[in-house]
Coordinates of N, CA and C in Angstrom, one line a residue:
M22 N 2.4 -59.9 56.9 CA 1.9 -59.2 55.8 C 3.0 -59.0 54.7
V23 N 4.2 -58.6 55.1 CA 5.3 -58.4 54.2 C 5.7 -59.8 53.5
L24 N 5.6 -60.9 54.3 CA 5.9 -62.2 53.8 C 5.0 -62.6 52.7
V25 N 3.7 -62.3 52.9 CA 2.6 -62.6 51.9 C 2.9 -61.8 50.6
M26 N 3.3 -60.6 50.8 CA 3.5 -59.7 49.6 C 4.7 -60.2 48.8
V27 N 5.8 -60.6 49.6 CA 7.0 -61.2 48.9 C 6.6 -62.5 48.2
C28 N 5.8 -63.3 48.8 CA 5.4 -64.6 48.1 C 4.6 -64.3 46.9
L29 N 3.7 -63.3 47.0 CA 2.9 -62.9 45.8 C 3.7 -62.4 44.7
L30 N 4.7 -61.6 45.1 CA 5.6 -61.0 44.1 C 6.4 -62.2 43.4
G31 N 6.9 -63.1 44.2 CA 7.6 -64.3 43.6 C 6.7 -65.1 42.7
V32 N 5.5 -65.4 43.1 CA 4.6 -66.1 42.3 C 4.3 -65.4 41.0
S33 N 4.1 -64.0 41.1 CA 3.8 -63.2 39.9 C 5.0 -63.3 38.9
L34 N 6.2 -63.1 39.4 CA 7.4 -63.2 38.6 C 7.5 -64.6 37.9
L35 N 7.3 -65.6 38.7 CA 7.4 -67.0 38.1 C 6.3 -67.2 37.0
S36 N 5.1 -66.7 37.3 CA 4.0 -66.8 36.3 C 4.3 -66.0 35.0
A37 N 4.9 -64.8 35.2 CA 5.3 -64.0 34.0 C 6.4 -64.8 33.2
T38 N 7.3 -65.4 33.9 CA 8.4 -66.1 33.2 C 7.8 -67.3 32.4
V39 N 6.9 -68.0 33.1 CA 6.3 -69.2 32.4 C 5.5 -68.8 31.2
L40 N 4.7 -67.7 31.4 CA 3.9 -67.2 30.2 C 4.8 -66.7 29.1
R41 N 5.9 -66.1 29.4 CA 6.9 -65.6 28.3 C 7.4 -66.8 27.6
L42 N 7.8 -67.9 28.3 CA 8.3 -69.1 27.7 C 7.2 -69.8 26.8
A43 N 6.0 -69.8 27.3 CA 4.9 -70.4 26.5 C 4.7 -69.6 25.2
V44 N 4.7 -68.3 25.3 CA 4.6 -67.5 24.1 C 5.7 -67.7 23.1
A45 N 7.0 -67.8 23.6 CA 8.1 -68.1 22.7 C 8.0 -69.5 22.1
Q46 N 7.6 -70.4 22.8 CA 7.4 -71.8 22.3 C 6.3 -71.8 21.2
Q47 N 5.2 -71.1 21.4 CA 4.2 -71.0 20.4 C 4.7 -70.4 19.2
R48 N 5.5 -69.3 19.3 CA 6.0 -68.7 18.1 C 7.0 -69.6 17.3
Q49 N 7.8 -70.4 18.1 CA 8.7 -71.3 17.4 C 7.9 -72.4 16.7
L50 N 6.8 -72.9 17.3 CA 6.0 -73.9 16.7 C 5.4 -73.4 15.4
E51 N 4.9 -72.1 15.4 CA 4.4 -71.5 14.2 C 5.4 -71.4 13.1
L52 N 6.6 -71.0 13.5 CA 7.7 -71.0 12.5 C 8.0 -72.3 11.9
E53 N 8.0 -73.3 12.7 CA 8.3 -74.7 12.2 C 7.2 -75.2 11.3
L54 N 5.9 -74.8 11.7 CA 4.8 -75.2 10.8 C 4.9 -74.5 9.5
R55 N 5.2 -73.2 9.4 CA 5.4 -72.5 8.2 C 6.5 -73.2 7.3
H56 N 7.6 -73.5 8.0 CA 8.7 -74.1 7.2 C 8.3 -75.4 6.6
L57 N 7.6 -76.2 7.4 CA 7.2 -77.6 7.0 C 6.2 -77.4 5.8
Q58 N 5.3 -76.5 5.9 CA 4.3 -76.3 4.8 C 5.1 -75.8 3.5
A59 N 6.0 -74.9 3.7 CA 6.8 -74.5 2.5 C 7.6 -75.6 1.9
E60 N 8.2 -76.5 2.8 CA 8.9 -77.6 2.2 C 8.0 -78.5 1.4
W61 N 6.8 -78.8 1.9 CA 5.9 -79.7 1.2 C 5.4 -79.1 -0.1
L62 N 5.1 -77.8 -0.1 CA 4.7 -77.1 -1.3 C 5.8 -77.1 -2.3
A63 N 7.1 -76.9 -1.9 CA 8.2 -76.9 -2.9 C 8.3 -78.3 -3.5
E64 N 8.2 -79.4 -2.7 CA 8.2 -80.7 -3.2 C 7.1 -81.0 -4.2
A65 N 5.9 -80.5 -3.8 CA 4.7 -80.7 -4.7 C 5.0 -79.9 -6.0
A66 N 5.6 -78.8 -6.0 CA 5.8 -78.0 -7.2 C 6.8 -78.7 -8.1
L67 N 7.8 -79.4 -7.5 CA 8.8 -80.1 -8.4 C 8.0 -81.3 -9.1
E68 N 7.2 -82.0 -8.3 CA 6.4 -83.1 -9.0 C 5.5 -82.6 -10.0
R69 N 4.9 -81.5 -9.8 CA 3.9 -80.9 -10.7 C 4.7 -80.4 -12.0
A70 N 5.9 -79.8 -11.8 CA 6.7 -79.4 -12.9 C 7.0 -80.5 -13.8
A71 N 7.4 -81.6 -13.3 CA 7.7 -82.8 -14.1 C 6.5 -83.3 -14.9
A72 N 5.3 -83.3 -14.2 CA 4.1 -83.7 -14.9 C 3.7 -82.7 -16.0
M73 N 3.8 -81.4 -15.7 CA 3.4 -80.4 -16.6 C 4.3 -80.4 -17.8
L74 N 5.6 -80.6 -17.6 CA 6.5 -80.6 -18.7 C 6.3 -81.9 -19.6
H75 N 5.9 -83.0 -19.0 CA 5.6 -84.2 -19.7 C 4.4 -84.0 -20.6
R76 N 3.4 -83.3 -20.0 CA 2.1 -83.1 -20.7 C 2.2 -82.0 -21.8
D77 N 3.0 -81.0 -21.5 CA 3.1 -79.8 -22.4 C 4.6 -79.4 -22.5
P78 N 5.3 -79.8 -23.5 CA 6.8 -79.5 -23.6 C 7.0 -78.0 -23.7
A79 N 6.0 -77.2 -24.0 CA 6.2 -75.7 -24.1 C 6.0 -75.0 -22.7
W80 N 5.6 -75.8 -21.7 CA 5.3 -75.2 -20.4 C 6.7 -74.7 -19.8
R81 N 6.7 -73.5 -19.3 CA 7.9 -72.9 -18.7 C 7.8 -72.4 -17.3
G82 N 6.7 -72.9 -16.6 CA 6.6 -72.5 -15.2 C 5.3 -71.7 -14.9
D83 N 5.1 -71.5 -13.6 CA 3.9 -70.7 -13.3 C 4.1 -70.2 -11.8
E84 N 3.0 -69.7 -11.3 CA 3.0 -69.2 -9.9 C 1.7 -69.6 -9.3
W85 N 1.7 -70.3 -8.2 CA 0.5 -70.6 -7.4 C 0.3 -69.6 -6.3
L86 N -0.9 -69.1 -6.2 CA -1.3 -68.3 -5.1 C -2.2 -69.1 -4.2
L87 N -1.8 -69.3 -3.0 CA -2.6 -70.2 -2.1 C -3.4 -69.2 -1.1
P88 N -4.7 -69.3 -1.1 CA -5.5 -68.4 -0.3 C -5.3 -68.8 1.2
A89 N -5.6 -67.8 2.0 CA -5.4 -67.9 3.5 C -6.3 -69.0 4.1
D90 N -7.4 -69.4 3.4 CA -8.3 -70.4 4.0 C -7.7 -71.8 3.8
L91 N -6.7 -71.9 2.9 CA -6.0 -73.2 2.7 C -4.8 -73.3 3.6
I92 N -4.0 -72.2 3.7 CA -2.8 -72.2 4.5 C -2.9 -70.9 5.3
A93 N -2.7 -71.0 6.6 CA -2.7 -69.8 7.4 C -1.9 -68.6 6.9
G94 N -2.5 -67.5 6.5 CA -1.7 -66.4 6.0 C -1.5 -66.4 4.5
G95 N -1.9 -67.5 3.9 CA -1.7 -67.7 2.4 C -0.3 -68.1 2.1
G96 N -0.1 -68.3 0.8 CA 1.3 -68.7 0.4 C 1.4 -68.5 -1.1
V97 N 2.6 -68.6 -1.6 CA 2.9 -68.5 -3.0 C 4.0 -69.5 -3.3
V98 N 3.9 -70.1 -4.5 CA 4.9 -71.0 -5.0 C 5.2 -70.6 -6.4
E99 N 6.5 -70.3 -6.7 CA 6.9 -69.9 -8.1 C 7.7 -71.1 -8.6
T100 N 7.4 -71.4 -9.9 CA 8.1 -72.5 -10.6 C 8.7 -71.9 -11.9
R101 N 10.0 -72.1 -12.1 CA 10.6 -71.7 -13.4 C 11.4 -72.8 -14.0
L102 N 11.3 -72.9 -15.3 CA 12.1 -73.9 -16.0 C 13.1 -73.2 -17.0
E103 N 14.3 -73.7 -17.0 CA 15.3 -73.2 -17.9 C 16.0 -74.4 -18.6
P104 N 16.5 -74.2 -19.8 CA 17.2 -75.3 -20.4 C 18.5 -75.6 -19.6
A105 N 18.7 -76.8 -19.4 CA 20.0 -77.2 -18.7 C 21.1 -77.1 -19.6
S106 N 22.3 -76.8 -19.1 CA 23.5 -76.7 -19.9 C 23.9 -78.0 -20.5
G107 N 24.4 -78.0 -21.7 CA 24.9 -79.2 -22.3 C 23.8 -79.8 -23.2
P108 N 24.2 -80.3 -24.3 CA 23.2 -80.9 -25.3 C 22.5 -82.1 -24.7
G109 N 21.2 -82.1 -24.9 CA 20.4 -83.3 -24.5 C 20.3 -83.5 -23.0
S110 N 20.5 -82.4 -22.2 CA 20.5 -82.6 -20.8 C 19.2 -82.3 -20.1
G111 N 18.2 -81.8 -20.8 CA 16.9 -81.6 -20.2 C 16.6 -80.2 -19.7
W112 N 16.0 -80.1 -18.5 CA 15.5 -78.8 -18.0 C 16.0 -78.7 -16.5
Q113 N 16.4 -77.5 -16.2 CA 16.6 -77.1 -14.8 C 15.4 -76.5 -14.2
V114 N 14.8 -77.1 -13.2 CA 13.6 -76.6 -12.6 C 13.9 -76.0 -11.2
A115 N 13.5 -74.8 -11.0 CA 13.7 -74.0 -9.8 C 12.3 -73.7 -9.2
V116 N 12.1 -74.0 -7.9 CA 10.9 -73.6 -7.3 C 11.2 -72.9 -6.0
A117 N 10.3 -72.0 -5.6 CA 10.5 -71.2 -4.4 C 9.1 -71.1 -3.7
A118 N 8.9 -71.6 -2.5 CA 7.7 -71.6 -1.8 C 7.8 -70.7 -0.6
S119 N 6.8 -69.8 -0.4 CA 6.8 -68.9 0.7 C 5.5 -69.0 1.4
V120 N 5.6 -69.2 2.8 CA 4.4 -69.2 3.6 C 4.6 -68.4 4.8
P121 N 3.8 -67.4 5.1 CA 2.8 -66.8 4.3 C 3.5 -66.0 3.1
A122 N 2.7 -65.6 2.2 CA 3.3 -65.0 1.0 C 4.1 -63.7 1.2
D123 N 3.5 -62.8 1.9 CA 4.2 -61.4 2.0 C 4.6 -61.1 3.4
D124 N 4.7 -62.0 4.3 CA 5.0 -61.7 5.7 C 6.6 -61.6 5.8
P125 N 7.1 -60.6 6.5 CA 8.6 -60.6 6.7 C 9.1 -61.8 7.5
G126 N 8.3 -62.4 8.3 CA 8.7 -63.6 9.0 C 8.3 -64.9 8.3
R127 N 8.1 -64.8 7.0 CA 7.7 -66.0 6.3 C 8.8 -67.1 6.2
A128 N 8.4 -68.3 6.0 CA 9.3 -69.4 5.7 C 9.4 -69.5 4.2
R129 N 10.6 -69.5 3.7 CA 10.9 -69.6 2.3 C 11.8 -70.8 2.0
V130 N 11.3 -71.7 1.1 CA 12.1 -72.9 0.8 C 12.3 -72.9 -0.7
T131 N 13.5 -73.1 -1.2 CA 13.8 -73.2 -2.6 C 14.4 -74.6 -2.9
R132 N 14.1 -75.1 -4.0 CA 14.6 -76.4 -4.5 C 14.9 -76.3 -6.0
R133 N 15.9 -77.0 -6.4 CA 16.3 -77.1 -7.8 C 16.5 -78.6 -8.2
I134 N 16.0 -79.0 -9.3 CA 16.3 -80.3 -9.8 C 16.5 -80.2 -11.3
L135 N 17.1 -81.3 -11.8 CA 17.3 -81.5 -13.3 C 16.3 -82.5 -13.7
I136 N 15.5 -82.2 -14.7 CA 14.6 -83.2 -15.3 C 15.3 -83.6 -16.6
P137 N 15.8 -84.8 -16.6 CA 16.5 -85.3 -17.9 C 15.5 -85.5 -19.0
G138 N 16.0 -85.5 -20.1 CA 15.2 -85.8 -21.3 C 15.8 -85.1 -22.5
R139 N 15.0 -84.9 -23.5 CA 15.5 -84.2 -24.7 C 16.0 -82.9 -24.4
A140 N 16.9 -82.4 -25.1 CA 17.4 -81.1 -24.9 C 16.3 -80.1 -25.2
A141 N 16.3 -79.0 -24.5 CA 15.3 -78.0 -24.6 C 15.5 -77.3 -26.0
H142 N 14.4 -77.3 -26.8 CA 14.4 -76.8 -28.1 C 13.6 -75.5 -28.2
S143 N 14.0 -74.6 -28.9 CA 13.2 -73.4 -29.3 C 12.2 -73.9 -30.4
A144 N 11.3 -73.0 -30.7 CA 10.3 -73.3 -31.8 C 11.1 -73.5 -33.1
E145 N 12.1 -72.7 -33.3 CA 12.9 -72.8 -34.6 C 13.6 -74.2 -34.7
D146 N 14.1 -74.7 -33.6 CA 14.9 -75.9 -33.6 C 14.0 -77.1 -34.0
S147 N 12.7 -77.1 -33.6 CA 11.9 -78.2 -33.9 C 11.3 -78.3 -35.3
R148 N 11.6 -77.3 -36.1 CA 11.1 -77.3 -37.5 C 12.0 -78.0 -38.4

């Protein structure tokens, strides 16, 4: 009887360890998924910024709010444009993508690129 109880205790401890490992692996996979989603959103925001700037030279950035039905937990992508330093150097584009939007365990990816082109002009410069 004692041997059976010791065996059951051993099997229970082994099962608890396997379960704990499975839960940890699931959490890691969720973090990797969030990070991958944030990376793709940041890349998409850079492409979109180039297209929007080409279409509307006065565009200075925006913020996308992604609902939870599109991305688990929702997300947010912020895009900001600033004139690049130096004459005729174009725009510095900064994006930050967070998935989910307000979770302390969110994945946050930031990217910066330079979009070459005409120097950034204010409204007074173009007159």
